[in-house]
Amino acid sequence: MPLPWEATIPFALLTVMFGAAGTLFNVSQRAQNLGKPPRYHIDDWDEMMMERDKRLTGHRRGQRTDPVAPERFSTNSVWYTDKTQ
Ligand SMILES: *[C@@H]1O[C@H](CO)[C@@H](O)[C@H](O)[C@H]1NC(C)=O
């Protein structure tokens, strides 16, 4: 089977560019999630748990096994209030 040599350079360029873009996207997303894959379909409950994790560990994706909350956990919550008028 004859190989179309003139098409190999564009084909290689496309392959390398898609691979580089995908790899950089993967690395970028994992860097934002402490090395874990990103979360999808996040609902209100997940948002609350991620907010709690942020208060406990300092990062929304952070987790800890220590059952005792740090001292700052008792005071670092954000109370969302309604505007009164
Ligand atoms: C992203 O990288 C991780 C390892 O760093 C790998 O396990 C995973 O398969 C990669 N995902 C894609 C879509 O390449």
Coordinates of N, CA and C and ligand atoms in Angstrom, one line a residue:
M1 N 0.8 -1.2 0.0 CA 0.0 0.0 0.0 C 0.9 1.2 0.0
P2 N 0.7 2.1 -1.0 CA 1.5 3.3 -1.0 C 1.2 4.3 0.2
L3 N 2.2 4.8 0.8 CA 2.0 5.7 1.9 C 2.1 7.2 1.4
P4 N 1.1 8.0 1.6 CA 1.1 9.4 1.2 C 2.1 10.2 2.0
W5 N 3.4 10.2 1.7 CA 4.4 10.8 2.5 C 4.2 12.3 2.7
E6 N 3.5 13.0 1.7 CA 3.3 14.4 1.9 C 2.4 14.7 3.0
A7 N 1.6 13.7 3.4 CA 0.6 14.0 4.5 C 1.1 13.6 5.9
T8 N 2.4 13.1 5.9 CA 2.8 12.6 7.3 C 3.2 13.8 8.2
I9 N 3.7 14.9 7.7 CA 4.1 16.0 8.5 C 2.9 16.7 9.1
P10 N 1.8 17.0 8.3 CA 0.6 17.6 8.9 C 0.0 16.6 9.9
F11 N 0.0 15.3 9.5 CA -0.6 14.3 10.4 C 0.1 14.3 11.8
A12 N 1.4 14.3 11.7 CA 2.2 14.2 12.9 C 2.0 15.5 13.7
L13 N 1.9 16.7 13.0 CA 1.7 17.9 13.8 C 0.4 17.9 14.5
L14 N -0.7 17.4 13.8 CA -2.0 17.4 14.4 C -2.0 16.4 15.6
T15 N -1.4 15.3 15.5 CA -1.3 14.3 16.6 C -0.6 14.9 17.8
V16 N 0.5 15.5 17.5 CA 1.3 16.1 18.6 C 0.6 17.2 19.3
M17 N -0.1 18.1 18.5 CA -0.8 19.2 19.1 C -2.0 18.8 19.9
F18 N -2.8 17.8 19.4 CA -3.9 17.3 20.2 C -3.4 16.6 21.5
G19 N -2.3 15.9 21.4 CA -1.8 15.2 22.6 C -1.3 16.2 23.6
A20 N -0.6 17.2 23.1 CA 0.0 18.2 24.0 C -1.1 19.0 24.7
A21 N -2.2 19.4 23.9 CA -3.3 20.2 24.5 C -4.0 19.3 25.6
G22 N -4.3 18.0 25.2 CA -4.9 17.2 26.2 C -4.1 17.0 27.5
T23 N -2.8 16.8 27.3 CA -2.0 16.5 28.5 C -1.9 17.8 29.3
L24 N -1.8 18.9 28.7 CA -1.7 20.2 29.5 C -3.0 20.4 30.2
F25 N -4.1 20.2 29.5 CA -5.4 20.3 30.2 C -5.6 19.4 31.4
N26 N -5.1 18.2 31.2 CA -5.2 17.2 32.3 C -4.3 17.7 33.5
V27 N -3.1 18.1 33.2 CA -2.2 18.6 34.2 C -2.8 19.8 34.9
S28 N -3.4 20.7 34.1 CA -3.9 21.9 34.7 C -5.1 21.6 35.7
Q29 N -6.0 20.7 35.2 CA -7.1 20.4 36.1 C -6.7 19.7 37.3
R30 N -5.7 18.8 37.2 CA -5.3 18.1 38.4 C -4.5 19.0 39.4
A31 N -3.8 20.0 38.8 CA -3.1 20.9 39.7 C -4.1 21.7 40.5
Q32 N -5.3 22.0 39.9 CA -6.3 22.7 40.7 C -7.0 21.9 41.7
N33 N -6.9 20.6 41.6 CA -7.7 19.7 42.5 C -6.8 18.8 43.3
L34 N -5.6 19.3 43.7 CA -4.7 18.6 44.6 C -4.3 17.3 44.0
G35 N -4.1 17.2 42.7 CA -3.7 15.9 42.1 C -4.8 14.9 41.8
K36 N -6.0 15.3 42.2 CA -7.2 14.4 42.0 C -7.9 14.7 40.7
P37 N -8.6 13.8 40.1 CA -9.4 14.1 38.9 C -10.5 15.1 39.3
P38 N -10.9 16.0 38.4 CA -12.0 17.0 38.7 C -13.3 16.3 39.0
R39 N -14.1 17.0 39.8 CA -15.5 16.5 40.1 C -16.5 17.1 39.1
Y40 N -17.4 16.2 38.8 CA -18.5 16.6 37.8 C -19.8 16.5 38.5
H41 N -20.9 17.1 38.0 CA -22.3 17.0 38.5 C -22.3 17.3 40.0
I42 N -21.8 18.5 40.4 CA -21.7 18.8 41.8 C -23.1 19.5 42.1
D43 N -23.7 19.0 43.2 CA -25.0 19.5 43.6 C -24.8 20.3 44.9
D44 N -25.9 20.8 45.5 CA -25.8 21.7 46.6 C -25.1 21.0 47.8
W45 N -25.4 19.7 48.0 CA -24.8 19.0 49.1 C -23.3 18.9 48.9
D46 N -22.9 18.6 47.7 CA -21.4 18.5 47.4 C -20.8 19.9 47.7
E47 N -21.5 20.9 47.3 CA -20.9 22.3 47.5 C -20.7 22.5 49.0
M48 N -21.7 22.1 49.8 CA -21.6 22.3 51.3 C -20.4 21.5 51.8
M49 N -20.3 20.2 51.3 CA -19.2 19.4 51.8 C -17.8 20.0 51.4
M50 N -17.8 20.5 50.2 CA -16.5 21.1 49.8 C -16.2 22.4 50.5
E51 N -17.2 23.1 50.9 CA -17.0 24.3 51.8 C -16.5 23.9 53.1
R52 N -17.1 22.8 53.7 CA -16.6 22.3 55.0 C -15.2 21.8 54.9
D53 N -14.8 21.1 53.8 CA -13.5 20.7 53.6 C -12.5 21.8 53.5
K54 N -13.0 22.9 52.8 CA -12.1 24.1 52.8 C -11.8 24.7 54.1
R55 N -12.9 24.7 55.0 CA -12.7 25.2 56.3 C -11.8 24.3 57.2
L56 N -11.9 23.0 56.9 CA -11.1 22.0 57.7 C -9.6 22.0 57.2
T57 N -9.4 22.0 55.9 CA -8.1 21.8 55.4 C -7.5 22.9 54.7
G58 N -8.3 23.9 54.3 CA -7.7 25.1 53.6 C -7.9 24.9 52.1
H59 N -8.4 23.8 51.6 CA -8.6 23.6 50.1 C -9.9 22.9 49.9
R60 N -10.6 23.2 48.9 CA -11.9 22.6 48.6 C -11.8 21.1 48.3
R61 N -10.7 20.6 47.8 CA -10.5 19.2 47.6 C -9.7 18.5 48.7
G62 N -9.3 19.2 49.7 CA -8.6 18.6 50.8 C -9.4 17.7 51.7
Q63 N -8.8 16.7 52.2 CA -9.4 15.7 53.1 C -8.5 15.4 54.2
R64 N -9.0 15.0 55.3 CA -8.2 14.6 56.5 C -8.9 13.5 57.2
T65 N -8.1 12.7 57.9 CA -8.6 11.6 58.7 C -8.6 11.9 60.1
D66 N -8.0 13.0 60.5 CA -8.0 13.3 62.0 C -9.4 13.7 62.4
P67 N -10.0 12.9 63.4 CA -11.4 13.2 63.7 C -11.6 14.5 64.5
V68 N -10.5 15.1 65.0 CA -10.7 16.3 65.8 C -10.5 17.5 64.9
A69 N -11.5 18.4 64.9 CA -11.4 19.6 64.0 C -10.4 20.5 64.6
P70 N -9.7 21.3 63.7 CA -8.7 22.2 64.2 C -9.4 23.4 64.9
E71 N -8.7 24.1 65.7 CA -9.3 25.2 66.5 C -10.0 26.2 65.6
R72 N -9.4 26.5 64.5 CA -10.0 27.6 63.7 C -11.4 27.2 63.1
F73 N -11.7 25.9 63.1 CA -13.0 25.5 62.5 C -14.2 26.1 63.2
S74 N -14.0 26.4 64.5 CA -15.2 26.9 65.2 C -15.5 28.4 64.9
T75 N -14.5 29.0 64.3 CA -14.8 30.5 64.0 C -14.6 30.9 62.6
N76 N -14.2 30.0 61.7 CA -14.0 30.4 60.3 C -15.2 30.2 59.3
S77 N -16.4 30.0 59.9 CA -17.5 29.8 59.0 C -18.0 31.1 58.5
V78 N -18.6 31.0 57.3 CA -19.2 32.2 56.7 C -20.7 32.1 56.9
W79 N -21.3 33.1 57.5 CA -22.8 33.1 57.7 C -23.4 33.9 56.6
Y80 N -24.1 33.2 55.7 CA -24.8 34.0 54.6 C -26.1 34.5 55.2
T81 N -26.2 35.8 55.1 CA -27.4 36.5 55.6 C -28.2 37.2 54.5
D82 N -29.5 37.3 54.7 CA -30.3 38.1 53.8 C -30.1 39.6 54.1
K83 N -30.3 40.3 53.0 CA -30.3 41.8 53.2 C -31.6 42.2 53.8
T84 N -31.6 43.0 54.8 CA -32.9 43.4 55.4 C -33.2 44.9 55.0
Q85 N -34.4 45.0 54.4 CA -34.8 46.4 54.0 C -36.2 46.5 54.1
Ligands
LIG1 C1 -4.5 12.4 33.3 O1 -3.4 12.1 34.0 C2 -3.5 11.0 34.9 C3 -2.2 10.8 35.7 O2 -1.6 12.0 35.9 C4 -3.9 9.7 34.2 O3 -4.2 8.7 35.1 C5 -5.2 10.0 33.4 O4 -5.5 8.9 32.6 C6 -5.0 11.2 32.5 N1 -6.2 11.5 31.8 C7 -6.3 11.6 30.5 C8 -7.6 11.9 29.9 O5 -5.3 11.5 29.8

